[in-house]
CSV table of C-alpha atoms in Angstrom, one decimal:
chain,number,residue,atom,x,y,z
D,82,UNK,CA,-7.7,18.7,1.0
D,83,UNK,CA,-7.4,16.0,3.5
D,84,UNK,CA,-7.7,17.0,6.9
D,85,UNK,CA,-5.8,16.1,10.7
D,86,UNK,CA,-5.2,12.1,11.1
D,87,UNK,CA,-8.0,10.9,13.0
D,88,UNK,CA,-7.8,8.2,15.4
D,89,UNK,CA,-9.6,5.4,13.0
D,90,UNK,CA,-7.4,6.0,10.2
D,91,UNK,CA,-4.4,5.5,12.6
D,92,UNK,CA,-5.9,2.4,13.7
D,93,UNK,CA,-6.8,0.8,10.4
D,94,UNK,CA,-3.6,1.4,9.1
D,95,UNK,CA,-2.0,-0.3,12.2
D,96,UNK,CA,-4.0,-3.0,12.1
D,97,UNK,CA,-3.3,-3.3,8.2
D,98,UNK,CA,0.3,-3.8,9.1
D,99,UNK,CA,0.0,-6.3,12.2
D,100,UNK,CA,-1.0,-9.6,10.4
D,101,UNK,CA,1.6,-12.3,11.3
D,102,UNK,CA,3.1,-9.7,13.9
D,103,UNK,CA,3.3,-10.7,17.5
D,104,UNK,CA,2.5,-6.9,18.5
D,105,UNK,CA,-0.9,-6.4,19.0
D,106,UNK,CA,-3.6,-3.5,20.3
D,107,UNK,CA,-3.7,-2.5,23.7
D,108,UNK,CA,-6.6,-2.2,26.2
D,109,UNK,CA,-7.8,-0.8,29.3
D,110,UNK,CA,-7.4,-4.2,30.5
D,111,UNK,CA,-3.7,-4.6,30.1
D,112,UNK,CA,-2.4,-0.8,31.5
D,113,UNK,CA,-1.5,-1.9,34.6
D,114,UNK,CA,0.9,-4.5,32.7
D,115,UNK,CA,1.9,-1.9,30.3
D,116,UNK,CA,2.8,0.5,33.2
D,117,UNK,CA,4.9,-2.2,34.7
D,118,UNK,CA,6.9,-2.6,31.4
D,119,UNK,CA,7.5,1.1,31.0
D,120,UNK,CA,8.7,1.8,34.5
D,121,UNK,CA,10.7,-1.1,33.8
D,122,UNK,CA,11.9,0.3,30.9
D,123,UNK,CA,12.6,3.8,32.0
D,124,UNK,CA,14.5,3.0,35.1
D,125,UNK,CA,17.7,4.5,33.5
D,126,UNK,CA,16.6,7.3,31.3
D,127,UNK,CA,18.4,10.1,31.1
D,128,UNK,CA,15.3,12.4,31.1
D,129,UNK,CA,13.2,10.8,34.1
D,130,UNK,CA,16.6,10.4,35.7
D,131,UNK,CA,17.3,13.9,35.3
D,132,UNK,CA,13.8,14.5,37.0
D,133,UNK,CA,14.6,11.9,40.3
D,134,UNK,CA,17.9,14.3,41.0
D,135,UNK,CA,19.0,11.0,43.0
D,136,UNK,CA,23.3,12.2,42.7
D,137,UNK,CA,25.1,9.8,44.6
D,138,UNK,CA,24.9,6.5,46.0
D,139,UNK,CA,21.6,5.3,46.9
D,140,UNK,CA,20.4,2.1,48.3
D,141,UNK,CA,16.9,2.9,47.2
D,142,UNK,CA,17.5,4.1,43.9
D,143,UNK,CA,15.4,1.4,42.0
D,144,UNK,CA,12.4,1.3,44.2
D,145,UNK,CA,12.3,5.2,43.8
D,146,UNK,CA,12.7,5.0,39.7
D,147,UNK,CA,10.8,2.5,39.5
D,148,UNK,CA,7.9,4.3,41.1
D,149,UNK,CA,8.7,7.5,39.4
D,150,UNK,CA,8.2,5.6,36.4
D,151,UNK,CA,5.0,4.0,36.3
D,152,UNK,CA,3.3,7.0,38.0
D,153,UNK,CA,4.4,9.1,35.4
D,154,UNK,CA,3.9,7.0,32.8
D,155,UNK,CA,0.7,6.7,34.0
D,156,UNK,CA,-0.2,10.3,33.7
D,157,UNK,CA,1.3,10.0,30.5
D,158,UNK,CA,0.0,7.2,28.4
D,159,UNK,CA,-3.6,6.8,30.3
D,160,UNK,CA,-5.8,8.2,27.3
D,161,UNK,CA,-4.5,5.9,25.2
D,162,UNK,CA,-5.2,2.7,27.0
D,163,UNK,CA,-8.5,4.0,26.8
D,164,UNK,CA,-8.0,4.9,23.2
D,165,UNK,CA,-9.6,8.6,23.6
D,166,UNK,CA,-6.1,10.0,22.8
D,167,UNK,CA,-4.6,7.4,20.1
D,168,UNK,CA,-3.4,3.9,20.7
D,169,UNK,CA,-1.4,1.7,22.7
D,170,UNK,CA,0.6,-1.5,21.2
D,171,UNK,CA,2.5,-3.6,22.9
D,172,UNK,CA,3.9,-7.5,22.4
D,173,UNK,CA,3.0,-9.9,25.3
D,174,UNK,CA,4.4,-12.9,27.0
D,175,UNK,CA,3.1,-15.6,29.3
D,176,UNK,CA,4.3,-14.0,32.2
D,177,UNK,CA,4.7,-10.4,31.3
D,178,UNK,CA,4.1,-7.2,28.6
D,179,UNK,CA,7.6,-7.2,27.0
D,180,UNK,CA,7.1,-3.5,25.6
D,181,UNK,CA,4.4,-0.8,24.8
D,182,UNK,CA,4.4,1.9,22.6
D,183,UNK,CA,1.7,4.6,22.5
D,184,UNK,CA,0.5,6.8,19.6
D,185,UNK,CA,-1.4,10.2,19.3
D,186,UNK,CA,-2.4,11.2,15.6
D,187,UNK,CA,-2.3,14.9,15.0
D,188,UNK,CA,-6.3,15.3,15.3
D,189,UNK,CA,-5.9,14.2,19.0
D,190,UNK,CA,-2.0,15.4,20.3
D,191,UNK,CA,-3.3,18.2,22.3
D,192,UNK,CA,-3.1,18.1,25.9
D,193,UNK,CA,-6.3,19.2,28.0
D,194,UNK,CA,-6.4,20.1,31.4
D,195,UNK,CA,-9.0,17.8,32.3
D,196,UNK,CA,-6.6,15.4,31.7
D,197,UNK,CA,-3.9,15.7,34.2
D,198,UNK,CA,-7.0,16.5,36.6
D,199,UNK,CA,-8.4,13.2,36.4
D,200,UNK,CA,-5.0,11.8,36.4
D,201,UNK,CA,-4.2,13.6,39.5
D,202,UNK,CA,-7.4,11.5,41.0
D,203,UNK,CA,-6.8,8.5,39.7
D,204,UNK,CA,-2.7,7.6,40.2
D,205,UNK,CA,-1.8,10.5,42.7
D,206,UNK,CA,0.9,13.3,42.0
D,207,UNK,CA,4.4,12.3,41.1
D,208,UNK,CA,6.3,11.7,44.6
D,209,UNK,CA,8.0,14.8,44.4
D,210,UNK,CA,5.0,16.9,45.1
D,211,UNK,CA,4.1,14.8,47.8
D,212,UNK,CA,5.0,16.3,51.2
D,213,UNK,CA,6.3,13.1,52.7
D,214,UNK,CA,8.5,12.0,49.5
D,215,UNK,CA,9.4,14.7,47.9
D,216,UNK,CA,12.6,14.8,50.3
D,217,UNK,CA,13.7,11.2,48.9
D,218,UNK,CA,14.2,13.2,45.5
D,219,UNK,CA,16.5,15.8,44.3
D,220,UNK,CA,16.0,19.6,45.7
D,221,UNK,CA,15.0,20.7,42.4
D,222,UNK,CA,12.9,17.8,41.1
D,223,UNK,CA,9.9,19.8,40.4
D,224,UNK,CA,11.1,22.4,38.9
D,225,UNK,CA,12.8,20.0,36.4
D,226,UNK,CA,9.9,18.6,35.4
D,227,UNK,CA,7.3,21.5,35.2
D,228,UNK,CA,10.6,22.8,32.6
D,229,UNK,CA,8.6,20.1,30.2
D,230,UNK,CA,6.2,22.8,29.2
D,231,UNK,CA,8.9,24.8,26.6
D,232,UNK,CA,8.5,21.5,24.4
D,233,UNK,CA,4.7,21.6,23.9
D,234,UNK,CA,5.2,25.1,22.6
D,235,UNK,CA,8.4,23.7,20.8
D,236,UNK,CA,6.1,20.7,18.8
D,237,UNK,CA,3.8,23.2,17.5
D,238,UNK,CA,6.5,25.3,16.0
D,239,UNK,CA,8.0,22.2,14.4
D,240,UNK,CA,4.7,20.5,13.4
D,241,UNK,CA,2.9,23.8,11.9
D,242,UNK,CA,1.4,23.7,8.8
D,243,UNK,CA,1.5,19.5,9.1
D,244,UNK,CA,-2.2,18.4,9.2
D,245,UNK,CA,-1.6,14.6,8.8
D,246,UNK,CA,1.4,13.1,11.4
D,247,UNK,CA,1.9,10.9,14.6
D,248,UNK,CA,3.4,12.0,17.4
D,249,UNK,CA,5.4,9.0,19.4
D,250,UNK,CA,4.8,9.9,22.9
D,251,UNK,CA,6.4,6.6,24.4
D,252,UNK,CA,8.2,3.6,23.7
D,253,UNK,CA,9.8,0.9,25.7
D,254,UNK,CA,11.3,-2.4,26.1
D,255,UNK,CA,11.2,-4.7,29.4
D,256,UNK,CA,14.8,-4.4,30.4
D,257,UNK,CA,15.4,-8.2,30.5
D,258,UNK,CA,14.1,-7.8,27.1
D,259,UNK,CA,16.3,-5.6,25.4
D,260,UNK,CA,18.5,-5.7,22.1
D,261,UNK,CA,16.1,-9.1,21.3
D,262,UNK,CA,14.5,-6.7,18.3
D,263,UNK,CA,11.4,-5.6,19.6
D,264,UNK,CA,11.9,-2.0,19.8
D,265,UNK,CA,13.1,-2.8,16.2
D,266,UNK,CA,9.7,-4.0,15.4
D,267,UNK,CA,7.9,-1.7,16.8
D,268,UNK,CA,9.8,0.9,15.3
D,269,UNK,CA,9.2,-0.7,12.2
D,270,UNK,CA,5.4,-1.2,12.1
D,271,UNK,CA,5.5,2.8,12.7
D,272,UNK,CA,7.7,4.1,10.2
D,273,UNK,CA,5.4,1.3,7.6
D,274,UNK,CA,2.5,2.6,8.9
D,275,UNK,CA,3.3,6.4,8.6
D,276,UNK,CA,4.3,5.7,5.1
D,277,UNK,CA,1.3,3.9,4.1
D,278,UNK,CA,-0.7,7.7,5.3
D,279,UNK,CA,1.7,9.5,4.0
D,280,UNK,CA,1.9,11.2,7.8
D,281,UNK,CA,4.9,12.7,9.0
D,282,UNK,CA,6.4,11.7,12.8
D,283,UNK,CA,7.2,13.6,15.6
D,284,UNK,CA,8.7,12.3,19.0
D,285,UNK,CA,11.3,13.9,21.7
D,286,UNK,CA,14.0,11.5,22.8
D,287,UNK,CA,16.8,12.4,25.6
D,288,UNK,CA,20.4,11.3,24.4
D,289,UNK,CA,23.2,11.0,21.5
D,290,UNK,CA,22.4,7.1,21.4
D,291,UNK,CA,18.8,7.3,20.8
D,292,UNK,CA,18.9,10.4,18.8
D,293,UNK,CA,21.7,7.8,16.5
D,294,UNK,CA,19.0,5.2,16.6
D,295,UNK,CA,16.1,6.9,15.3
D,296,UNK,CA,18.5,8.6,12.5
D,297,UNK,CA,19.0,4.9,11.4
D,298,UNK,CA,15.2,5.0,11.0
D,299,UNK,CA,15.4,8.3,9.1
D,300,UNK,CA,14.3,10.7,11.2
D,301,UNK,CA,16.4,14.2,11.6
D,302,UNK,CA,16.9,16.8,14.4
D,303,UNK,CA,14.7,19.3,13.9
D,304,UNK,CA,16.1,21.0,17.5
D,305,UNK,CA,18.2,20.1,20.4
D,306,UNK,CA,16.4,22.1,24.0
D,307,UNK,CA,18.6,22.8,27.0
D,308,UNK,CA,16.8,22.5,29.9
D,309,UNK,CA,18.0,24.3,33.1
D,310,UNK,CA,16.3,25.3,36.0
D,311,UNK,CA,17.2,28.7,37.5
D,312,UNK,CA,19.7,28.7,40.6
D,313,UNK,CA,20.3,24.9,39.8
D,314,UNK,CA,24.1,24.5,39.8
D,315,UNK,CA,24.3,20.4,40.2
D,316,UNK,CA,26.8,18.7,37.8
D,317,UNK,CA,23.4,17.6,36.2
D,318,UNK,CA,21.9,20.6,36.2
D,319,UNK,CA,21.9,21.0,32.2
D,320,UNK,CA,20.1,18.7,30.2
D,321,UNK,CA,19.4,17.9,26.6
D,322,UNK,CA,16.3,16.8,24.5
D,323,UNK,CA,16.2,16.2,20.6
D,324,UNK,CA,13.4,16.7,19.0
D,325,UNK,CA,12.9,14.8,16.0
D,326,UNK,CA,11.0,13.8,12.9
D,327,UNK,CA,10.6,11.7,10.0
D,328,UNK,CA,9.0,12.6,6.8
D,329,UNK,CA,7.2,10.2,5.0
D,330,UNK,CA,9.3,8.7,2.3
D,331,UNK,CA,7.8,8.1,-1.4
C-alpha cells in the first residue's frame, strides 16, 4: 500500500506538467516578490478582511491590508519558499511576480510549533499583537484570527483515512492581473497534477464566489464553519469558510 505524498513525488509530477507553461518553481530567492503579489492579492479578502475589523471609512485602509497581508502570508507560505513544507509556483513578469501558489502534500501538512517561532523572529507578529498598532485594527482582531485553530482540527476530520492528497494553502493573482487566466492556469496544472497521483485536494476558501469557482473545477463542500468570536456583536461579527475538496477523477 502506497504511503503519504512525499514532497518529491509532488514535485516531479509538477514539473511533468510545466513544459511549455509560463508557471515555474519558486525559490527562496523570489519570496519577497511572491509576498508582494499575495498581499497584493489579498487586499480585499473576505477572510483577512474579516481579521483587519477596519468597519468604516478609512484613509489608511490599503497601507494597513496591505501590510496585514504580506506579514501574514509570510508566516504562512515561508516553508515553502524554502521547500521544507511543499512547493511554491508562481508565473513571473519583467517587472513583477503576477501570482503564487503554494502546496503542502499530505506527508508534510502538519503545522509545528517551531514554525511560527522562527516566523515570529524572522517577519515580526501580525500588527494586531503589536502594542503600538494593534489600535489601527478592529477591537477584536486577535481574537478573529486565533478562531483559525477549529479548521486544523476541521482538515483532519475531513482528510482521515486519505494518505495520498494536497492541501492548497494559498493562491493568488496580482490584482492588475486578474480575470487574464492565470488563476485558471494555475488551477489547472493542480487538478492535472493531482490526477496524474491519483491524490485527493483539500483547501479552505472564504466566499459564495470562490466556493462557485472551485465547484467549476470539481471540487465539493465538504463543510461550511461559522466563525464568531464571543461578545463580538459587529455587523461583521459572523463569518463563513468552505472547506472543500476534489477527488481525483478516473
Amino acid at each position: 500500500m502506497r504511503g503519504q505524498l512525499s514532497k518529491q513525488e509532488l514535485n516531479k509530477a509538477l514539473n511533468n506538467h510545466l513544459y511549455g507553461s509560463d508557471i515555474s518553481f519558486l525559490s527562496k530567492s523570489d519570496e519577497d516578490y511572491a509576498l508582494d503579489a499575495l498581499a497584493d492579492a489579498f487586499q480585499d479578502d473576505p477572510l483577512f478582511s474579516w481579521f483587519a475589523g477596519l468597519e468604516g471609512e478609512d484613509p489608511e485602509r490599503d497601507q494597513k491590508m496591505y501590510k496585514l497581508g504580506r506579514i501574514l502570508n509570510a508566516h504562512v507560505n515561508h516553508r515553502f519558499f524554502s521547500g521544507s513544507r511543499g512547493v511554491a509556483l508562481g508565473v513571473r513578469t519583467t517587472e513583477s511576480m503576477v501570482c503564487c501558489m503554494t502546496l503542502a502534500p499530505s506527508s508534510c501538512v502538519r503545522e509545528r510549533m517551531v514554525d511560527h517561532i522562527i516566523a515570529m523572529f524572522k517577519y515580526g507578529a501580525p500588527p494586531m499583537y503589536k502594542s503600538k498598532e494593534k489600535s489601527k485594527y478592529g477591537p477584536y482582531s486577535q481574537k478573529r484570527m486565533e478562531k483559525l485553530n477549529v479548521l486544523i482540527k476541521k482538515r483532519k476530520k475531513h482528510m482521515k483515512g486519505t494518505k495520498r492528497w494536497i492541501q492548497l494553502q494559498s493562491i493568488g493573482v496580482r490584482s492588475e492581473q486578474q480575470w487574464k487566466g492565470y488563476g485558471k492556469k494555475m488551477l489547472q496544472l493542480l487538478t492535472q497534477t493531482a490526477n496524474s497521483l491519483n491524490a485527493s485536494i483539500y483547501l479552505e476558501t472564504e466566499s459564495e464566489n470562490n466556493e462557485s469557482m472551485y465547484k467549476h473545477f470539481g471540487f465539493h463542500t465538504v463543510e461550511k464553519v461559522n466563525l464568531c468570536v464571543s461578545g463580538d456583536d459587529s455587523p461583521a461579527a459572523n463569518f463563513t469558510v468552505y472547506l472543500m475538496r476534489k477527488d481525483p477523477s478516473g
